[in-house]
Coordinates of N, CA and C in Angstrom, one line a residue:
M1 N 103.0 104.0 121.7 CA 101.7 103.8 121.0 C 102.1 102.8 119.7
R2 N 101.1 102.2 119.1 CA 101.3 101.3 117.9 C 101.2 101.8 116.4
L3 N 102.1 101.8 115.5 CA 101.9 102.4 115.0 C 101.6 101.7 113.7
R4 N 100.9 102.5 113.1 CA 99.8 101.8 111.8 C 99.6 101.9 110.5
R5 N 100.2 100.9 109.4 CA 100.2 100.9 108.5 C 99.3 101.0 107.2
S6 N 99.1 101.6 106.6 CA 97.9 101.6 105.8 C 98.2 102.3 104.4
L7 N 97.8 101.9 102.9 CA 97.9 102.5 102.0 C 97.1 103.8 101.7
A8 N 97.4 104.7 101.1 CA 96.6 105.7 101.0 C 96.8 106.7 99.9
L9 N 95.5 107.4 100.0 CA 95.4 108.5 98.9 C 95.3 109.8 99.9
T10 N 96.4 110.8 99.1 CA 96.1 112.7 99.6 C 95.1 113.0 99.6
L11 N 94.0 113.7 100.0 CA 93.4 114.3 99.6 C 93.4 115.9 99.7
R12 N 93.3 116.3 100.9 CA 94.1 117.9 101.1 C 95.7 117.7 102.1
V13 N 95.6 118.7 101.5 CA 97.5 119.6 102.3 C 97.2 120.6 102.3
I14 N 97.4 121.4 104.0 CA 97.6 122.6 104.3 C 99.0 122.7 104.9
D15 N 99.5 123.8 104.7 CA 101.4 123.9 105.2 C 100.8 124.5 106.7
Y16 N 101.3 124.0 107.6 CA 100.9 124.3 109.3 C 101.5 125.0 109.8
S17 N 103.5 125.1 109.3 CA 104.1 125.4 109.5 C 105.2 125.6 108.6
E18 N 106.6 126.4 109.0 CA 107.6 126.3 108.0 C 108.3 125.6 107.6
T19 N 108.0 124.1 108.2 CA 108.8 122.7 107.9 C 107.2 121.7 108.1
S20 N 106.3 121.9 108.7 CA 105.1 121.1 108.9 C 104.2 121.2 107.8
Q21 N 103.6 120.3 107.9 CA 102.4 120.2 107.0 C 101.0 119.5 108.0
I22 N 100.0 119.4 107.5 CA 98.8 118.9 107.8 C 98.1 118.7 106.6
A23 N 97.2 117.2 106.9 CA 97.0 116.6 105.7 C 96.0 115.6 105.9
R24 N 94.7 115.5 104.5 CA 93.6 115.0 105.2 C 94.1 113.8 103.9
L25 N 94.0 112.2 104.8 CA 94.1 111.0 103.6 C 92.8 110.4 103.8
Y26 N 93.3 109.4 102.5 CA 91.7 108.5 102.6 C 92.7 107.2 102.5
T27 N 92.7 106.3 103.8 CA 93.4 105.3 103.9 C 92.5 103.7 103.3
R28 N 93.0 102.8 103.0 CA 92.2 101.4 102.7 C 91.9 100.8 104.3
D29 N 92.5 101.1 105.6 CA 91.6 100.5 107.0 C 91.3 101.2 107.2
E30 N 91.4 102.7 107.3 CA 91.0 103.6 108.5 C 89.9 104.4 108.1
G31 N 89.9 104.8 106.5 CA 88.9 105.5 106.0 C 89.3 106.9 106.1
R32 N 88.7 107.7 106.0 CA 89.5 109.3 106.2 C 89.9 109.7 107.8
V33 N 91.3 110.3 107.4 CA 92.0 110.1 108.8 C 92.9 111.9 108.3
S34 N 93.0 112.8 109.4 CA 93.7 113.8 109.2 C 95.2 113.6 110.0
V35 N 96.1 113.9 109.3 CA 97.5 113.4 110.1 C 98.1 115.1 109.8
I36 N 99.4 114.8 110.8 CA 100.2 115.8 110.9 C 101.8 115.5 110.9
A37 N 102.3 115.9 109.4 CA 103.5 115.5 108.9 C 104.7 117.1 109.7
K38 N 104.6 115.6 111.0 CA 105.9 117.1 111.6 C 107.4 117.2 110.8
G39 N 107.9 118.2 110.3 CA 109.1 118.5 109.9 C 109.2 117.9 108.8
I40 N 108.4 117.8 108.1 CA 108.2 116.7 106.7 C 108.9 117.8 105.2
K41 N 109.1 119.2 105.4 CA 109.9 120.0 104.8 C 111.3 119.8 105.0
R42 N 112.3 119.8 106.2 CA 113.5 119.4 106.4 C 114.2 118.6 105.5
P43 N 114.9 119.3 104.8 CA 116.1 118.3 103.6 C 116.3 117.1 104.7
N44 N 117.1 117.0 105.8 CA 117.8 115.4 106.7 C 116.2 115.1 106.9
R45 N 115.3 114.6 106.6 CA 114.7 114.1 107.6 C 114.2 112.5 106.8
D46 N 113.9 112.1 107.6 CA 113.3 110.8 107.3 C 111.6 110.6 106.5
L47 N 110.8 111.3 106.8 CA 110.0 111.2 106.0 C 110.6 112.3 104.6
R48 N 110.2 112.0 104.1 CA 110.7 112.6 102.3 C 109.4 113.3 101.8
G49 N 109.7 114.1 101.5 CA 108.0 115.3 101.3 C 108.5 116.7 100.5
P50 N 107.9 117.7 100.4 CA 106.3 117.7 100.8 C 105.6 116.9 100.4
L51 N 104.5 117.0 101.3 CA 103.4 115.5 100.9 C 102.8 116.8 99.3
D52 N 102.2 115.2 98.3 CA 101.5 115.9 97.4 C 100.0 115.3 97.2
L53 N 99.3 116.4 96.4 CA 98.1 116.2 96.1 C 97.8 114.7 95.2
L54 N 96.3 114.0 95.5 CA 96.4 112.5 94.8 C 97.3 112.3 94.3
C55 N 98.2 111.9 95.9 CA 99.6 111.0 95.3 C 99.1 109.8 95.9
H56 N 99.5 108.1 95.9 CA 99.2 107.3 96.1 C 100.4 106.7 97.3
A57 N 100.3 106.5 98.2 CA 101.3 106.1 98.8 C 101.3 105.1 100.1
T58 N 102.3 104.4 100.8 CA 102.1 103.5 101.8 C 102.1 104.9 103.4
V59 N 101.9 104.6 104.2 CA 101.7 105.9 105.3 C 101.9 104.9 106.4
G60 N 102.1 105.2 107.5 CA 102.5 105.2 109.0 C 102.4 105.8 109.4
F61 N 101.0 105.5 110.8 CA 101.0 107.0 111.9 C 100.4 106.8 112.8
T62 N 100.6 107.4 114.0 CA 100.5 107.1 115.0 C 99.5 107.4 116.3
P63 N 98.3 107.2 116.6 CA 97.1 108.3 117.3 C 97.4 108.7 117.9
R64 N 97.7 109.8 118.5 CA 97.4 110.8 119.9 C 96.3 110.7 120.8
P65 N 96.1 110.1 122.2 CA 95.3 110.3 122.6 C 94.6 111.7 122.7
Q66 N 93.3 111.6 123.0 CA 92.6 112.8 122.8 C 92.8 114.0 121.7
A67 N 92.8 113.3 120.4 CA 93.3 114.7 119.5 C 92.6 113.8 118.3
E68 N 92.2 114.9 117.6 CA 91.7 114.4 116.3 C 92.6 114.0 115.2
L69 N 94.1 114.6 115.0 CA 95.1 114.8 114.5 C 96.2 113.5 114.4
L70 N 96.5 112.5 114.1 CA 97.1 110.9 113.8 C 98.9 112.4 113.5
V71 N 99.6 111.4 113.9 CA 101.3 111.6 114.3 C 101.7 111.3 112.4
L72 N 101.7 111.5 111.6 CA 102.6 111.1 110.6 C 103.9 110.4 110.9
R73 N 104.5 108.9 110.3 CA 105.3 108.8 110.9 C 106.4 108.1 109.8
S74 N 105.4 107.4 108.8 CA 106.4 107.1 107.3 C 105.2 107.3 106.4
Y75 N 106.1 107.8 105.0 CA 105.5 108.0 104.1 C 106.6 107.7 102.6
H76 N 105.6 106.9 102.1 CA 106.4 105.9 101.0 C 105.7 106.3 99.4
V77 N 105.8 107.0 98.6 CA 105.2 107.1 97.7 C 105.5 105.5 96.2
N78 N 104.3 105.7 96.6 CA 103.9 103.8 95.1 C 104.0 104.2 93.8
T79 N 105.2 103.7 93.2 CA 105.1 104.0 91.8 C 104.2 103.3 91.1

């Protein structure tokens, strides 16, 4: 699967488990997408989190076949 990168605004965040979150993002290129950020709350993780509402960030995600949720691979907050 190919990594897609885009600028995004976080619209909604839901805690999925102890270390993961599901988020609804509005991206410049893809429109509104739902992503799962697996392990984003772990301290020693490449993804720095947890995700915040109305945060402007550069995101990278990969699609999963036959699934509504995309997998969030990178998340860098723009300042």
